[in-house]
Short mmCIF file of C-alpha atoms in Angstrom, two decimals:
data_model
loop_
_atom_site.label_atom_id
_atom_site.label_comp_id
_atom_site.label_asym_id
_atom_site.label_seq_id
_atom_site.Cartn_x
_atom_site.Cartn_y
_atom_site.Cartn_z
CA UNK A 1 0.00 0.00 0.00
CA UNK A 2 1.36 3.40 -0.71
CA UNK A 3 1.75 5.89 2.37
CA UNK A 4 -0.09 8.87 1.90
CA UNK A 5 0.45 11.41 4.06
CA UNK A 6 0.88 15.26 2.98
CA UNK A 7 4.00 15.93 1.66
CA UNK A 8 4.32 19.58 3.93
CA UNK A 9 2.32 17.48 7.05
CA UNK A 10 5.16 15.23 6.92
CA UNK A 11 8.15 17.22 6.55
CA UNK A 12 6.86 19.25 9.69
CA UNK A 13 7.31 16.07 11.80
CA UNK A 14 10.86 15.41 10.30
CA UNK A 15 11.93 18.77 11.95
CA UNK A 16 14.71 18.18 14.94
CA UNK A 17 13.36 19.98 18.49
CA UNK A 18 16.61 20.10 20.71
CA UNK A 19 14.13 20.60 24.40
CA UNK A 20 12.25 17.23 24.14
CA UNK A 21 16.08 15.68 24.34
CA UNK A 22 15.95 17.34 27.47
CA UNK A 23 14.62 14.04 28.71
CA UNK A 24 18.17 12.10 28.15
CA UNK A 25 20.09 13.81 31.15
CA UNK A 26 16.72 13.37 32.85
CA UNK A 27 16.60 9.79 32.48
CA UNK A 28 20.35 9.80 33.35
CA UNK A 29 19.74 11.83 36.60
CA UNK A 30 16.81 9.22 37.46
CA UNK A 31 18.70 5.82 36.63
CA UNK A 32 21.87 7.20 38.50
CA UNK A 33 19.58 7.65 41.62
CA UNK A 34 18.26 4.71 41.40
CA UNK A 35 21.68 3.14 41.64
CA UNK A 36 22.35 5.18 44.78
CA UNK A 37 19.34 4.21 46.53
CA UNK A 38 20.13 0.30 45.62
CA UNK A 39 23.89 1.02 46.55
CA UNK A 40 22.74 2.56 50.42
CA UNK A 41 19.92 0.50 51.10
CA UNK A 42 19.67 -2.35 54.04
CA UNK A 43 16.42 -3.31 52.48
CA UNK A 44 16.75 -6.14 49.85
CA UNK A 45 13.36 -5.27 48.57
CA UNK A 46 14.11 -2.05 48.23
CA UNK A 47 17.28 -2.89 46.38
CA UNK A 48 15.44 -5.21 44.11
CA UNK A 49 12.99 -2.90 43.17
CA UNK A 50 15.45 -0.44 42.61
CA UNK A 51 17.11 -2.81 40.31
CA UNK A 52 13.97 -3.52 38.57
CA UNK A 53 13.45 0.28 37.79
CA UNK A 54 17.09 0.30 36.69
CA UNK A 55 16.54 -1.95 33.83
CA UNK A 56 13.12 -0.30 33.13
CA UNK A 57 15.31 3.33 32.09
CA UNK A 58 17.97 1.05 30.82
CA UNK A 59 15.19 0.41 28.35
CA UNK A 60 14.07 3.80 27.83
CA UNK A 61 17.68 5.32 26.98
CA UNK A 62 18.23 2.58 24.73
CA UNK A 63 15.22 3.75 22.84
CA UNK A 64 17.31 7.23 22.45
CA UNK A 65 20.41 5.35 21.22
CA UNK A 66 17.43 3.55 18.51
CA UNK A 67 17.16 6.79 17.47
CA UNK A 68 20.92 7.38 16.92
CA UNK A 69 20.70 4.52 14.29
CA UNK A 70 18.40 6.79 11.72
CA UNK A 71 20.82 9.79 12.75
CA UNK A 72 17.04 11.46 14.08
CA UNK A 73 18.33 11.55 18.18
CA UNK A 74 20.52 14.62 16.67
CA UNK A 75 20.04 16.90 13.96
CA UNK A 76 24.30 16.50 13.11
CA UNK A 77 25.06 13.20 12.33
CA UNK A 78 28.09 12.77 14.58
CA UNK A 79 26.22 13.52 17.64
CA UNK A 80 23.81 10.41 16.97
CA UNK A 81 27.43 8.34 16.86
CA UNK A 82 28.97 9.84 19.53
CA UNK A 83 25.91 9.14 21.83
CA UNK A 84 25.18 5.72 20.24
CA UNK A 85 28.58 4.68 21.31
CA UNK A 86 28.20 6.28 24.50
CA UNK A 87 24.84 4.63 25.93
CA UNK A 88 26.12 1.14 24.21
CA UNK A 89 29.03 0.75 26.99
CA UNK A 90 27.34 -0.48 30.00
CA UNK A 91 25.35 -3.17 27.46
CA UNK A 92 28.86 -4.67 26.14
CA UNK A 93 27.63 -4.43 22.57
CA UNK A 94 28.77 -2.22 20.08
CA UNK A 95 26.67 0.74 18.39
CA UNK A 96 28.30 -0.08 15.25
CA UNK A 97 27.32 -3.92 14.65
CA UNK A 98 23.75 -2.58 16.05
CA UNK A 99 23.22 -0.10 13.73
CA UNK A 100 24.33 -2.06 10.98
CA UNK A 101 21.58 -5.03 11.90
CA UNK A 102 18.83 -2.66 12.31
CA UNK A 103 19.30 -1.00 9.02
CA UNK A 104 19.17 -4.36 7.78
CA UNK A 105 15.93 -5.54 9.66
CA UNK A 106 14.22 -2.41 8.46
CA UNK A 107 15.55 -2.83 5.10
CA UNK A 108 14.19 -6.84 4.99
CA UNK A 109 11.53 -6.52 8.16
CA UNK A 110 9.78 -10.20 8.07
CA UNK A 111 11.54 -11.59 5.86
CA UNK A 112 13.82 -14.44 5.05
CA UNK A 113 16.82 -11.23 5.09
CA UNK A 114 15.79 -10.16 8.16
CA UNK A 115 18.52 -10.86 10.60
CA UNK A 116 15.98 -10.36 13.34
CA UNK A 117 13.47 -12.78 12.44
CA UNK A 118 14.49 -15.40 14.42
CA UNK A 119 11.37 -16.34 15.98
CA UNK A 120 10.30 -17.59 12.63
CA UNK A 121 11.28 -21.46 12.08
CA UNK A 122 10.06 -24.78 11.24
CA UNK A 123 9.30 -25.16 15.33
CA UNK A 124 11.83 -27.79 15.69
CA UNK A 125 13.72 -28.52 19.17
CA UNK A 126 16.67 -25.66 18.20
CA UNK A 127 13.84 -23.19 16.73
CA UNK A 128 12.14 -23.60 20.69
CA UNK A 129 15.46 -23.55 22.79
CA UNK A 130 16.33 -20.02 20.83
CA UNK A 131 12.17 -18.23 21.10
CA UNK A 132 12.04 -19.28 24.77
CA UNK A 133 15.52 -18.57 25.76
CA UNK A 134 15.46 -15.31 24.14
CA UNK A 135 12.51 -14.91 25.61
CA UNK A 136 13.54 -15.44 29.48
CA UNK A 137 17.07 -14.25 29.19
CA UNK A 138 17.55 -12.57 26.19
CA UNK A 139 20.41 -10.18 27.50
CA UNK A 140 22.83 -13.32 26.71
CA UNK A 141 22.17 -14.31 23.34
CA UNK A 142 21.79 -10.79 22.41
CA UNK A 143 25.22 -9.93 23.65
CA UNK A 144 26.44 -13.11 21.71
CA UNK A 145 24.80 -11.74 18.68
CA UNK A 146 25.96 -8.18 18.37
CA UNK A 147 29.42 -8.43 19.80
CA UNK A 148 30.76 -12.41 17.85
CA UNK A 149 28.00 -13.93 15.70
CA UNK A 150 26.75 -10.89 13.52
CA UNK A 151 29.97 -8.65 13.28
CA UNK A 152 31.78 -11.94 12.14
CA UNK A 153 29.36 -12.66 9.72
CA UNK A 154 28.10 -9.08 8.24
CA UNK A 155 30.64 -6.32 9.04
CA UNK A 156 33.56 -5.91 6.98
CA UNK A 157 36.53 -3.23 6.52
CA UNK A 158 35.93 -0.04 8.34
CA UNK A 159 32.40 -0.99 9.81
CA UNK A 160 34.10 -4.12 11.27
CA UNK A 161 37.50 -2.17 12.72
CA UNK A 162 35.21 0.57 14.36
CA UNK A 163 32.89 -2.59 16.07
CA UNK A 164 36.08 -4.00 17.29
CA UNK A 165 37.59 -0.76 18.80
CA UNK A 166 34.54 -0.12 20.46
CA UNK A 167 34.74 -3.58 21.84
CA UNK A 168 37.85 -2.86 23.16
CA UNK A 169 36.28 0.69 24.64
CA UNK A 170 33.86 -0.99 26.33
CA UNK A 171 36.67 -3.70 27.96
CA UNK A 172 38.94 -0.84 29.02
CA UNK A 173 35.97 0.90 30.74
CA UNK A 174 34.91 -2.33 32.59
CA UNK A 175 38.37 -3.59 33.20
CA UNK A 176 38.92 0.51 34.85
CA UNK A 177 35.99 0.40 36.66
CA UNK A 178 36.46 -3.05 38.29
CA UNK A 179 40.37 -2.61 39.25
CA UNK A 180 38.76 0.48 41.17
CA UNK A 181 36.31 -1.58 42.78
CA UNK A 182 38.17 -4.10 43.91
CA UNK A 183 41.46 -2.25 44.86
CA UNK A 184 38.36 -0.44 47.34
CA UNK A 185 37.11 -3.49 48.55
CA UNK A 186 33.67 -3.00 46.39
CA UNK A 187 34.11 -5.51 43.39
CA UNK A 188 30.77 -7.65 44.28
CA UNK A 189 28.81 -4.11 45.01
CA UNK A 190 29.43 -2.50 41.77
CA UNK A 191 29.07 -5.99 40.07
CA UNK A 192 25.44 -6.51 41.36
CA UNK A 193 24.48 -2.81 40.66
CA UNK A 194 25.44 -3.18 36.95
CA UNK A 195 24.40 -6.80 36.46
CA UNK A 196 21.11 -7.20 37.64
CA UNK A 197 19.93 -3.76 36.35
CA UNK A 198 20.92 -5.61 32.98
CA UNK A 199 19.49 -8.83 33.24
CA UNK A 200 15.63 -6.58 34.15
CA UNK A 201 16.85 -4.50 31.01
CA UNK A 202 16.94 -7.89 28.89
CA UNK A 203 13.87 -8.93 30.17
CA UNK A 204 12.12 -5.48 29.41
CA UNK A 205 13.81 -5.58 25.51
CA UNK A 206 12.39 -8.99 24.80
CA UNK A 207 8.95 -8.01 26.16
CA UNK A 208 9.06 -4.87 23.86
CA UNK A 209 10.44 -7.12 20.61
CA UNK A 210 8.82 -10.46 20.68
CA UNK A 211 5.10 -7.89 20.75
CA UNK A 212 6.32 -5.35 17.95
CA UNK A 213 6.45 -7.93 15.35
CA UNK A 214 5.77 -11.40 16.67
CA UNK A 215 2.49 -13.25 14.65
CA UNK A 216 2.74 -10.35 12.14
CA UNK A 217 1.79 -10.73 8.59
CA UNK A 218 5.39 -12.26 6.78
CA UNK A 219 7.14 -10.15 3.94
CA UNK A 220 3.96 -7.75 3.33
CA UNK A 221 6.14 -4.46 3.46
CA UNK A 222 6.66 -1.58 6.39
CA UNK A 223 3.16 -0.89 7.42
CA UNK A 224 1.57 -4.67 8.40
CA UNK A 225 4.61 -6.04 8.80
CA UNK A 226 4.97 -4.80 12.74
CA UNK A 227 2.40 -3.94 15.39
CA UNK A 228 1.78 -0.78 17.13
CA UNK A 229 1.07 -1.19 20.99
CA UNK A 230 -1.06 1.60 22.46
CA UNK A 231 0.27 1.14 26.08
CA UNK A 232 -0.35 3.15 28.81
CA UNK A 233 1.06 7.10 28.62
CA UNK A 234 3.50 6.44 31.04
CA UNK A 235 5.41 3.50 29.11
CA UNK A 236 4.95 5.57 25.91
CA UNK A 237 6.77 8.35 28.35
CA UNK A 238 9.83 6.32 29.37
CA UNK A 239 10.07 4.06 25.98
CA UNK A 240 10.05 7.43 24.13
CA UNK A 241 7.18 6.04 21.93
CA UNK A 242 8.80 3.33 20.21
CA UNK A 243 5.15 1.69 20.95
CA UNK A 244 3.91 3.43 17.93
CA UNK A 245 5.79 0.94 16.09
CA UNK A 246 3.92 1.27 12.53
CA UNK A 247 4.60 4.76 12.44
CA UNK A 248 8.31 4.15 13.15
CA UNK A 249 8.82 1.33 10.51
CA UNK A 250 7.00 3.04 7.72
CA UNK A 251 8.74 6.80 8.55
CA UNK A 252 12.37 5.84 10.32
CA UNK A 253 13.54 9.48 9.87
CA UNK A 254 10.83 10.80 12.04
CA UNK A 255 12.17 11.60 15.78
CA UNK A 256 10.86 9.90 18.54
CA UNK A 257 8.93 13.21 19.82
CA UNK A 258 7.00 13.09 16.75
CA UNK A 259 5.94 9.17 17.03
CA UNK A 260 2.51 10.21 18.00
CA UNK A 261 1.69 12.43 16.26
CA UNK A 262 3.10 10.72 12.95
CA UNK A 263 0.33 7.81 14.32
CA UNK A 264 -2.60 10.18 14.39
CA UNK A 265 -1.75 11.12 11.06
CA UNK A 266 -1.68 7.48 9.56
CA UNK A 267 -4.57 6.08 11.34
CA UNK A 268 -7.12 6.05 8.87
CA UNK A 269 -4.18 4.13 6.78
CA UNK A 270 -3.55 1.52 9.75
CA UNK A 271 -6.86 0.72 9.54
CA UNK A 272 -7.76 0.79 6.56
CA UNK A 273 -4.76 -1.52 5.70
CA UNK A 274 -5.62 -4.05 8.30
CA UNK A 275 -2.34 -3.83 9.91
CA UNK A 276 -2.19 -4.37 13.82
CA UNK A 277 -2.62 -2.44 16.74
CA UNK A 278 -2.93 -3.89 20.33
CA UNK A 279 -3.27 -2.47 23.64
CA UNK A 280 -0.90 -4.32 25.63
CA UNK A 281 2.87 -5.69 25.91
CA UNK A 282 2.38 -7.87 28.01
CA UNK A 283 -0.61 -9.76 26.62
CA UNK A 284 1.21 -10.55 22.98
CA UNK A 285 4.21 -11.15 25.13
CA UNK A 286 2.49 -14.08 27.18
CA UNK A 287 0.09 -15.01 24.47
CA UNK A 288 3.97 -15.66 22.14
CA UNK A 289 5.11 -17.79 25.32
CA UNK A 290 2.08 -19.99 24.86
CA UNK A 291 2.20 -20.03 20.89
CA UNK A 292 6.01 -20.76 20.42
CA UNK A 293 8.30 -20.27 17.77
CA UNK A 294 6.31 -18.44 13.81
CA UNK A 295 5.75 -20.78 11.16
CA UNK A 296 4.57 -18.29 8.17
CA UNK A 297 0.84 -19.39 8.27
CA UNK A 298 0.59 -18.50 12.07
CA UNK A 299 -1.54 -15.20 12.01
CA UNK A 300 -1.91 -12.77 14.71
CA UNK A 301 -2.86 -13.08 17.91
CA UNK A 302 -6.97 -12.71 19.91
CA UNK A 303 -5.59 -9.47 21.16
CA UNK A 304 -4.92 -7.82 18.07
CA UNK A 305 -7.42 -5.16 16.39
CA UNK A 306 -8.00 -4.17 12.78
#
């Protein structure tokens, strides 16, 4: 289906705003608190929770780096890499092999050239072991993916020598940061406060994947090929809207600010083109844990809408 929208409607939502950014130190400020509340605590719950939350803004400023990978977080292109590389450190992985996937899954989105299509298989014993392990602990196989499996087999020549120097980047910061810690006696206290925060993080980016495209119509193009989730305000706040998912996939040069409106806009087109909204992560999330790994006649989901 061919996207409509008015040429001078459109180009009004492509414009960079520098104040909603405002939000990045703001999310900083909030998961850095966090971290200090965990770190003084003598309640366990309390650090858990704080943990929890953690992971929940780990989420939402990895949304911002998202954006670095259009070059939309920034109006200058070298800011998006800069920060890119910057919020990629305490995940391990590199912005560059990142980038260079999710070009590619936009470029091929459900399709056999999607390198993000892995829940799609024939359901066999390995296709099952990969959805549900993903699924529970997807932090691990993700850092597998972006830092060995994917650079080795996509990135070549200056793509592959910048993934590998910010590999080492990342190493040098973690190797620092740990000889501090444990020359103070604090290894196992700065461990915990970066680990577990990561592990909720996983959990939280495997929620938001598996429901943005799993059970989605296969190789039928940017607008029915993912889902739009129309979550609570307050998710769409700290996710930065990447919940209006359609929108995203079918304009990728439109800032996150500009998400919902850009899905007002193309609403009569969602529905008139069938493709999916729902009103819950959690729900295609759970309902994917019950279904299993795609075959490509597996259609969406009870929860959907047209």
């Amino acid at each position: 289906m061919t996207l409509t929208i008015r040429s001078p409607e459109l180009r009004q939502l492509y414009q960079h705003r520098w104040a909603p950014n405002l939000k990045i130190p703001f999310f900083y400020g909030i998961w850095g608190a966090l971290g200090v509340i965990a770190w003084h605590t003598d309640y366990w719950v309390l650090t858990w929770l704080c943990y929890l939350a953690m992971g929940y803004m780990q989420m939402g400023i990895v949304t911002f780096m998202h954006d670095c990978t259009h070059n939309t977080l920034f109006k200058v292109r070298w800011k998006n890499w800069i920060f890119g590389v910057f919020a990629m450190i305490p995940l391990i992985i590199s912005f560059t092999a990142f980038k260079e996937d999710h070009l590619q899954h936009h470029r091929y989105n459900r399709t056999p050239k999607d390198p993000d299509a892995f829940t799609m298989g024939k359901r066999g014993i390995g296709d099952f072991i990969l959805f549900y392990a993903y699924a529970l602990v997807g932090v691990f196989l993700t850092a597998i993916q972006f830092t060995l499996i994917f650079p080795l087999q996509a990135l070549r020549g200056r793509k592959a020598l910048f993934h590998w120097l910010e590999i080492a980047l990342h190493i040098s910061v973690m190797w620092g940061l740990f000889h501090w810690a444990a020359s103070h006696g604090m290894a196992d206290q700065v461990f915990a406060l970066w680990f577990w925060p990561l592990i909720f993080f996983g959990f939280f980016n495997s929620i938001r994947f598996i429901a943005e495209h799993y059970g989605c119509p296969w190789d039928a193009g940017p607008l029915i090929g993912t889902r739009t989730i129309i979550s609570n305000q307050a998710n769409a706040f700290f996710w930065n809207n990447i919940n209006y998912h359609i929108g995203h996939h079918a304009y990728p040069g439109v800032p996150w600010y500009n998400l919902k409106k850009l899905h007002i806009l193309m609403l009569p087109e969602i529905e008139l083109s069938g493709a999916l909204i729902a009103h819950s992560y959690f729900s295609i999330f759970f309902d994917a844990l019950k279904r299993g790994p795609e075959i490509q006649k597996m259609r969406q989901n009870r929860f959907d809408k047209e």
